[in-house]
Tab-separated table of C-alpha atoms and ligand atoms in Angstrom:
chain	number	residue	atom	x	y	z
Z	1	UNK	CA	0.000	0.000	0.000
Z	2	UNK	CA	2.891	2.385	0.744
Z	3	UNK	CA	4.332	1.547	-2.700
Z	4	UNK	CA	0.972	2.317	-4.299
Z	5	UNK	CA	0.346	5.590	-2.477
Z	6	UNK	CA	3.855	6.861	-3.236
Z	7	UNK	CA	3.771	5.913	-6.943
Z	8	UNK	CA	4.014	8.657	-9.618
Z	9	UNK	CA	0.307	8.158	-10.404
Z	10	UNK	CA	-0.593	9.869	-7.131
Z	11	UNK	CA	2.164	12.495	-7.648
Z	12	UNK	CA	2.796	13.112	-3.943
Z	13	UNK	CA	-0.958	13.292	-3.190
Z	14	UNK	CA	-0.954	17.043	-3.753
Z	15	UNK	CA	-1.912	19.851	-6.038
Z	16	UNK	CA	-0.655	19.032	-9.531
Z	17	UNK	CA	-1.372	16.136	-11.911
Z	18	UNK	CA	-4.629	15.661	-9.980
Z	19	UNK	CA	-2.674	13.733	-7.340
Z	20	UNK	CA	-4.794	14.378	-4.284
Z	21	UNK	CA	-8.031	13.760	-6.209
Z	22	UNK	CA	-6.776	10.420	-7.469
Z	23	UNK	CA	-5.763	9.453	-3.936
Z	24	UNK	CA	-9.212	10.448	-2.611
Z	25	UNK	CA	-10.966	8.285	-5.211
Z	26	UNK	CA	-8.614	5.391	-4.524
Z	27	UNK	CA	-9.177	5.527	-0.755
Z	28	UNK	CA	-12.962	5.776	-1.107
Z	29	UNK	CA	-12.833	2.697	-3.357
Z	30	UNK	CA	-10.758	0.861	-0.726
Z	31	UNK	CA	-13.288	1.752	1.990
Z	32	UNK	CA	-16.058	0.437	-0.245
Z	33	UNK	CA	-14.200	-2.775	-1.071
Z	34	UNK	CA	-13.656	-3.468	2.644
Z	35	UNK	CA	-17.369	-2.954	3.314
Z	36	UNK	CA	-17.205	0.219	5.412
Z	37	UNK	CA	-20.343	2.338	5.456
Z	38	UNK	CA	-20.082	5.900	4.148
Z	39	UNK	CA	-20.283	8.492	6.921
Z	40	UNK	CA	-21.640	11.404	4.858
Z	41	UNK	CA	-25.023	10.109	3.689
Z	42	UNK	CA	-24.271	7.898	0.707
Z	43	UNK	CA	-20.726	9.132	0.091
Z	44	UNK	CA	-17.353	8.638	1.776
Z	45	UNK	CA	-16.300	12.145	0.735
Z	46	UNK	CA	-16.589	15.255	2.871
Z	47	UNK	CA	-15.702	18.047	0.426
Z	48	UNK	CA	-14.046	21.367	1.282
Z	49	UNK	CA	-11.636	23.778	-0.382
Z	50	UNK	CA	-8.795	26.212	0.333
Z	51	UNK	CA	-6.272	28.399	-1.533
Z	52	UNK	CA	-2.854	27.035	-2.473
Z	53	UNK	CA	0.161	28.090	-4.545
Z	54	UNK	CA	1.184	25.340	-6.982
Z	55	UNK	CA	4.037	24.582	-9.406
Z	56	UNK	CA	2.678	22.664	-12.400
Z	57	UNK	CA	5.128	23.889	-15.046
Z	58	UNK	CA	8.728	24.984	-15.578
Z	59	UNK	CA	11.198	24.511	-12.735
Z	60	UNK	CA	14.631	25.416	-14.137
Z	61	UNK	CA	17.415	26.790	-11.954
Z	62	UNK	CA	21.014	27.353	-13.037
Z	63	UNK	CA	23.612	28.795	-10.654
Z	64	UNK	CA	27.189	29.690	-11.634
Z	65	UNK	CA	26.604	27.899	-14.948
Z	66	UNK	CA	25.440	24.631	-13.333
Z	67	UNK	CA	21.934	23.206	-13.822
Z	68	UNK	CA	20.519	22.229	-10.438
Z	69	UNK	CA	18.276	19.201	-9.905
Z	70	UNK	CA	14.808	20.068	-8.494
Z	71	UNK	CA	14.151	18.479	-5.118
Z	72	UNK	CA	17.713	17.212	-4.677
Z	73	UNK	CA	19.810	20.380	-5.249
Z	74	UNK	CA	17.121	23.002	-4.670
Z	75	UNK	CA	13.520	23.632	-3.768
Z	76	UNK	CA	11.504	26.811	-4.195
Z	77	UNK	CA	9.903	28.305	-1.116
Z	78	UNK	CA	6.199	27.385	-1.377
Z	79	UNK	CA	5.108	31.055	-1.662
Z	80	UNK	CA	7.447	31.659	-4.622
Z	81	UNK	CA	6.091	33.609	-7.610
Z	82	UNK	CA	6.820	32.829	-11.249
Z	83	UNK	CA	10.054	34.232	-12.641
Z	84	UNK	CA	12.009	34.043	-15.897
Z	85	UNK	CA	15.257	35.934	-15.369
Z	86	UNK	CA	19.017	35.815	-15.303
Z	87	UNK	CA	21.764	38.053	-13.956
Z	88	UNK	CA	24.205	38.664	-11.148
Z	89	UNK	CA	23.689	38.127	-7.433
Z	90	UNK	CA	24.607	40.400	-4.515
Z	91	UNK	CA	25.368	38.920	-1.131
Z	92	UNK	CA	22.662	39.819	1.429
Z	93	UNK	CA	24.057	38.026	4.490
Z	94	UNK	CA	26.066	34.880	5.252
Z	95	UNK	CA	23.570	32.566	3.485
Z	96	UNK	CA	21.414	34.743	1.185
Z	97	UNK	CA	22.101	36.195	-2.265
Z	98	UNK	CA	19.764	38.528	-4.142
Z	99	UNK	CA	19.049	39.962	-7.573
Z	100	UNK	CA	16.984	43.032	-6.695
Z	101	UNK	CA	15.726	43.729	-10.213
Z	102	UNK	CA	13.931	40.377	-10.515
Z	103	UNK	CA	13.482	39.884	-6.733
Z	104	UNK	CA	15.115	36.464	-6.902
Z	105	UNK	CA	16.733	35.319	-3.652
Z	106	UNK	CA	18.963	32.291	-3.199
Z	107	UNK	CA	19.312	30.890	0.304
Z	108	UNK	CA	21.901	28.236	1.160
Z	109	UNK	CA	20.625	25.374	3.354
Z	110	UNK	CA	21.991	22.289	5.110
Z	111	UNK	CA	18.730	20.398	4.470
Z	112	UNK	CA	15.874	21.084	2.074
Z	113	UNK	CA	12.424	20.865	3.672
Z	114	UNK	CA	9.390	21.640	1.505
Z	115	UNK	CA	5.965	22.918	2.542
Z	116	UNK	CA	2.639	24.298	1.219
Z	117	UNK	CA	1.640	27.987	1.030
Z	118	UNK	CA	-1.830	29.548	0.614
Z	119	UNK	CA	-0.580	32.655	-1.236
Z	120	UNK	CA	2.056	34.058	-3.584
Z	121	UNK	CA	4.833	36.312	-2.287
Z	122	UNK	CA	6.254	39.313	-4.200
Z	123	UNK	CA	9.546	37.435	-4.648
Z	124	UNK	CA	11.045	34.120	-5.754
Z	125	UNK	CA	12.969	32.364	-3.002
Z	126	UNK	CA	15.142	29.432	-4.033
Z	127	UNK	CA	16.578	27.223	-1.305
Z	128	UNK	CA	19.826	25.566	-2.395
Z	129	UNK	CA	21.516	22.600	-0.741
Z	130	UNK	CA	25.018	23.723	0.265
Z	131	UNK	CA	26.445	20.526	-1.219
Z	132	UNK	CA	25.053	21.366	-4.681
Z	133	UNK	CA	27.512	24.146	-5.574
Z	134	UNK	CA	31.171	24.686	-4.721
Z	135	UNK	CA	31.323	28.476	-4.552
Z	136	UNK	CA	28.991	31.198	-3.385
Z	137	UNK	CA	26.237	31.859	-5.968
Z	138	UNK	CA	27.340	34.732	-8.226
Z	139	UNK	CA	25.196	34.452	-11.331
Z	140	UNK	CA	21.931	32.709	-12.098
Z	141	UNK	CA	19.394	31.817	-14.753
Z	142	UNK	CA	15.909	30.705	-13.641
Z	143	UNK	CA	12.595	29.890	-15.246
Z	144	UNK	CA	9.898	28.971	-12.730
Z	145	UNK	CA	6.149	28.837	-13.272
Z	146	UNK	CA	3.530	28.926	-10.536
Z	147	UNK	CA	-0.265	28.844	-10.420
Z	148	UNK	CA	-2.283	30.125	-7.486
Z	149	UNK	CA	-5.448	28.057	-7.046
Z	150	UNK	CA	-7.842	30.187	-5.018
Z	151	UNK	CA	-10.305	27.367	-4.394
Z	152	UNK	CA	-8.529	24.002	-4.472
Z	153	UNK	CA	-11.225	21.383	-4.045
Z	154	UNK	CA	-10.537	18.258	-2.036
Z	155	UNK	CA	-12.240	15.992	0.511
Z	156	UNK	CA	-11.820	14.036	3.722
Z	157	UNK	CA	-12.559	10.319	3.238
Z	158	UNK	CA	-14.882	9.101	5.998
Z	159	UNK	CA	-16.295	5.626	6.654
Z	160	UNK	CA	-17.272	3.458	9.578
Z	161	UNK	CA	-18.208	0.044	10.882
Z	162	UNK	CA	-21.355	0.278	13.022
Z	163	UNK	CA	-21.106	-1.060	16.569
Z	164	UNK	CA	-23.008	-4.228	17.460
Z	165	UNK	CA	-24.355	-3.146	20.882
Z	166	UNK	CA	-23.267	0.485	21.420
Z	167	UNK	CA	-23.199	2.022	17.929
Z	168	UNK	CA	-23.541	5.557	19.347
Z	169	UNK	CA	-20.116	5.294	20.993
Z	170	UNK	CA	-17.409	5.715	18.396
Z	171	UNK	CA	-13.680	5.117	18.298
Z	172	UNK	CA	-11.996	7.031	15.481
Z	173	UNK	CA	-8.807	6.079	13.700
Z	174	UNK	CA	-7.452	8.906	11.544
Z	175	UNK	CA	-4.489	9.657	9.257
Z	176	UNK	CA	-3.887	12.378	6.666
Z	177	UNK	CA	-3.524	11.158	3.092
Z	178	UNK	CA	-2.431	14.415	1.457
Z	179	UNK	CA	1.232	15.272	1.110
Z	180	UNK	CA	3.127	18.084	-0.657
Z	181	UNK	CA	2.502	17.052	-4.257
Z	182	UNK	CA	4.834	18.047	-7.074
Z	183	UNK	CA	7.329	20.835	-7.806
Z	184	UNK	CA	7.551	21.324	-11.563
Z	185	UNK	CA	6.805	18.787	-14.266
Z	186	UNK	CA	9.355	16.129	-13.274
Z	187	UNK	CA	9.589	16.167	-9.465
Z	188	UNK	CA	7.216	14.969	-6.766
Z	189	UNK	CA	7.461	14.323	-3.039
Z	190	UNK	CA	6.430	10.695	-2.389
Z	191	UNK	CA	5.596	11.130	1.316
Z	192	UNK	CA	6.175	7.486	2.262
Z	193	UNK	CA	6.607	8.018	5.990
Z	194	UNK	CA	4.506	11.198	5.810
Z	195	UNK	CA	1.905	9.777	5.644
Z	196	UNK	CA	1.455	6.823	3.279
Z	197	UNK	CA	2.636	4.803	6.305
Z	198	UNK	CA	-0.186	6.015	8.555
Z	199	UNK	CA	-2.819	5.625	5.828
Z	200	UNK	CA	-1.643	2.050	5.208
Z	201	UNK	CA	-1.984	1.272	8.908
Z	202	UNK	CA	-5.463	2.828	8.912
Z	203	UNK	CA	-6.486	0.781	5.863
Z	204	UNK	CA	-5.290	-2.454	7.466
Z	205	UNK	CA	-7.323	-1.612	10.567
Z	206	UNK	CA	-10.371	-0.679	8.468
Z	207	UNK	CA	-10.127	-3.997	6.616
Z	208	UNK	CA	-9.869	-5.868	9.927
Z	209	UNK	CA	-12.729	-4.074	11.686
Z	210	UNK	CA	-15.045	-4.415	8.673
Z	211	UNK	CA	-14.688	-8.172	9.130
Z	212	UNK	CA	-14.781	-8.012	12.940
Z	213	UNK	CA	-17.427	-5.491	14.072
Z	214	UNK	CA	-17.038	-4.390	17.690
Z	215	UNK	CA	-19.413	-3.259	20.454
Z	216	UNK	CA	-18.641	0.374	19.604
Z	217	UNK	CA	-18.699	1.855	16.138
Z	218	UNK	CA	-15.224	2.209	14.651
Z	219	UNK	CA	-14.814	5.233	12.363
Z	220	UNK	CA	-12.032	5.947	9.876
Z	221	UNK	CA	-11.060	9.312	8.442
Z	222	UNK	CA	-8.324	9.979	5.903
Z	223	UNK	CA	-7.876	13.743	6.140
Z	224	UNK	CA	-6.881	16.070	3.302
Z	225	UNK	CA	-5.194	19.458	3.692
Z	226	UNK	CA	-3.018	18.460	6.650
Z	227	UNK	CA	0.216	19.721	5.118
Z	228	UNK	CA	-1.480	23.035	4.300
Z	229	UNK	CA	-2.234	23.612	8.001
Z	230	UNK	CA	-4.535	20.888	9.421
Z	231	UNK	CA	-7.323	22.220	7.186
Z	232	UNK	CA	-9.268	18.960	6.674
Z	233	UNK	CA	-9.389	17.956	10.328
Z	234	UNK	CA	-10.322	21.503	11.352
Z	235	UNK	CA	-13.132	21.394	8.782
Z	236	UNK	CA	-14.399	18.089	10.185
Z	237	UNK	CA	-14.540	19.469	13.749
Z	238	UNK	CA	-16.514	22.466	12.452
Z	239	UNK	CA	-18.819	20.276	10.317
Z	240	UNK	CA	-18.821	16.967	12.204
Z	241	UNK	CA	-20.510	14.020	10.488
Z	242	UNK	CA	-21.233	12.503	13.914
Z	243	UNK	CA	-21.794	14.354	17.221
Z	244	UNK	CA	-18.308	15.058	18.620
Z	245	UNK	CA	-19.621	14.013	22.064
Z	246	UNK	CA	-20.174	10.486	20.762
Z	247	UNK	CA	-16.435	10.039	20.087
Z	248	UNK	CA	-15.117	7.903	22.951
Z	249	UNK	CA	-11.544	8.302	21.681
Z	250	UNK	CA	-9.656	9.355	18.552
Z	251	UNK	CA	-6.323	7.812	17.543
Z	252	UNK	CA	-4.439	9.798	14.911
Z	253	UNK	CA	-1.354	8.411	13.212
Z	254	UNK	CA	1.155	10.350	11.125
Z	255	UNK	CA	4.734	9.174	10.399
Z	256	UNK	CA	4.122	5.496	11.221
Z	257	UNK	CA	6.865	4.016	9.025
Z	258	UNK	CA	9.778	3.484	11.438
Z	259	UNK	CA	9.665	2.669	15.161
Z	260	UNK	CA	12.891	0.908	16.046
Z	261	UNK	CA	13.099	3.410	18.948
Z	262	UNK	CA	9.386	3.125	19.737
Z	263	UNK	CA	6.715	5.812	19.463
Z	264	UNK	CA	5.803	9.125	21.042
Z	265	UNK	CA	2.216	9.738	22.112
Z	266	UNK	CA	1.022	13.355	21.978
Z	267	UNK	CA	-1.693	14.086	24.610
Z	268	UNK	CA	-0.386	11.276	26.856
Z	269	UNK	CA	-0.289	13.705	29.780
Z	270	UNK	CA	-3.837	14.912	28.998
Z	271	UNK	CA	-5.306	11.390	29.161
Z	272	UNK	CA	-3.193	9.493	31.706
Z	273	UNK	CA	-5.754	6.710	32.202
Z	274	UNK	CA	-5.788	5.864	28.500
Z	275	UNK	CA	-2.014	6.228	28.275
Z	276	UNK	CA	-1.675	3.651	31.072
Z	277	UNK	CA	-4.055	1.372	29.139
Z	278	UNK	CA	-1.910	1.650	26.019
Z	279	UNK	CA	1.231	0.856	27.994
Z	280	UNK	CA	-0.486	-2.127	29.607
Z	281	UNK	CA	-1.289	-3.535	26.143
Z	282	UNK	CA	2.269	-2.911	25.018
Z	283	UNK	CA	3.708	-4.671	28.071
Z	284	UNK	CA	1.295	-7.635	27.885
Z	285	UNK	CA	1.897	-8.262	24.196
Z	286	UNK	CA	5.574	-7.202	24.130
Z	287	UNK	CA	5.235	-4.912	21.113
Z	288	UNK	CA	7.244	-1.664	20.986
Z	289	UNK	CA	10.544	-0.998	22.796
Z	290	UNK	CA	9.252	2.255	24.248
Z	291	UNK	CA	6.200	4.517	24.363
Z	292	UNK	CA	7.203	8.096	25.135
Z	293	UNK	CA	4.779	10.484	26.791
Z	294	UNK	CA	4.279	13.974	25.405
Z	295	UNK	CA	1.864	16.805	26.221
Z	296	UNK	CA	-0.425	18.741	23.914
Z	297	UNK	CA	0.910	19.775	20.505
Z	298	UNK	CA	-0.667	21.308	17.395
Z	299	UNK	CA	1.412	19.090	15.121
Z	300	UNK	CA	-1.170	16.852	13.413
Z	301	UNK	CA	-4.882	16.209	12.855
Z	302	UNK	CA	-5.813	15.285	16.439
Z	303	UNK	CA	-5.296	18.927	17.459
Z	304	UNK	CA	-8.650	20.539	16.666
Z	305	UNK	CA	-10.483	17.531	18.112
Z	306	UNK	CA	-8.570	17.946	21.375
Z	307	UNK	CA	-9.457	21.636	21.414
Z	308	UNK	CA	-13.154	20.703	21.035
Z	309	UNK	CA	-12.956	18.326	23.987
Z	310	UNK	CA	-12.622	15.037	22.076
Z	311	UNK	CA	-10.225	12.692	23.921
Z	312	UNK	CA	-7.424	11.826	21.526
Z	313	UNK	CA	-3.892	10.559	21.024
Z	314	UNK	CA	-1.531	11.255	18.173
Z	315	UNK	CA	1.368	8.830	17.863
Z	316	UNK	CA	4.423	8.957	15.608
Z	317	UNK	CA	7.249	6.455	15.262
Z	318	UNK	CA	10.867	7.078	16.293
Z	319	UNK	CA	14.266	5.993	14.956
Z	320	UNK	CA	15.344	4.925	11.503
Z	321	UNK	CA	15.471	7.175	8.462
Z	322	UNK	CA	15.362	10.950	8.871
Z	323	UNK	CA	13.859	11.933	5.504
Z	324	UNK	CA	11.141	14.521	6.100
Z	325	UNK	CA	9.262	16.734	3.622
Z	326	UNK	CA	11.875	15.989	0.973
Z	327	UNK	CA	12.204	13.841	-2.150
Z	328	UNK	CA	14.017	11.153	-0.134
Z	329	UNK	CA	10.927	10.143	1.881
Z	330	UNK	CA	10.488	7.081	-0.366
Z	331	UNK	CA	8.812	3.711	0.003
Z	332	UNK	CA	11.973	1.770	-0.929
Z	333	UNK	CA	13.925	3.046	2.091
Z	334	UNK	CA	11.076	3.064	4.626
Z	335	UNK	CA	11.652	0.203	7.101
Z	336	UNK	CA	8.032	-0.313	8.315
Z	337	UNK	CA	9.639	-2.451	11.019
Z	338	UNK	CA	6.872	-1.938	13.606
Z	339	UNK	CA	3.834	-1.993	11.349
Z	340	UNK	CA	2.428	-5.242	12.723
Z	341	UNK	CA	3.156	-4.221	16.315
Z	342	UNK	CA	1.371	-0.903	15.817
Z	343	UNK	CA	-1.616	-2.758	14.363
Z	344	UNK	CA	-1.763	-5.054	17.413
Z	345	UNK	CA	-1.249	-2.146	19.806
Z	346	UNK	CA	-4.277	-0.293	18.428
Z	347	UNK	CA	-6.475	-3.407	18.393
Z	348	UNK	CA	-5.520	-4.131	22.027
Z	349	UNK	CA	-5.935	-0.513	23.092
Z	350	UNK	CA	-9.411	-0.339	21.539
Z	351	UNK	CA	-10.410	-3.558	23.329
Z	352	UNK	CA	-9.491	-1.894	26.622
Z	353	UNK	CA	-11.375	1.292	25.649
Z	354	UNK	CA	-14.489	-0.814	25.034
Z	355	UNK	CA	-13.982	-2.650	28.308
Z	356	UNK	CA	-13.603	-6.095	26.818
P	1	ZN	ZN1	2.259	14.325	8.212
């Protein structure tokens, strides 16, 4: 599943080549194939939209006469505007170089980390890996195209398995399926750890629970718009498809692809009883080497649920590869060493939540 979600067809599950839309359709079809019921009337989709700056076209950068490779040697800051220019660069500070006429800025970086922006800046900022060029940048030639989409349309994918005796109590399992998408015609960010790994775990759990209904209803949401600022999960909490009070607990997973050093649980200190339950399962079944406790944090899709009073955990795996928001976050190098243990941990934790 991680191979599939990170394939070029889905183009980084973002804003160009229809990547996020294809991923949404694929996930809804998976939910249907497993036998989940749609949560939004007769559809799995909960549509919403937001503005985003995108890079569907040219992405050419030459510095000191050398063509740089998109993604590997450079990225453009997500708010970058289109530019077709060449010329000389003046040093601005120890890491930045500017051409004032075209408002092109080069910034030297130790690591390239991409992101998503909702607007276009009055400049073009190009982040260059220090290892890509030998000397300070002196002259440049760039041709970059952008397209601001004021109303990018996407959807959360929502399904559930109705509970056998207490269907009005719901346990949610959530993971964002969007990633950063593509930068230019030839480069995309696969997002294997972030968050094809979490979506794959969610799908395995959805498949399992569809075949093994529980006392409580078990709901599944694949959120969109996470990388653009938790937009999909915020939208769900403002337009909930079930009463938020009926959510007994929400388990969000994001970055689930490693784990040789265990996991960290955000909100552990907020819900000590449940955190003890999770540790009890882990100790009984001998799953992960360590479960770290962390307080509240606005770092993934659990956040707006927590703020609305929904009890929730967000866990992420620790150890292993360090690729993050870059072109190296690939399926081939993702270890997935704790995938089965994470699956068993959640099944066991949910059993305890339901008091069985
Ligand atoms: Zn993520």
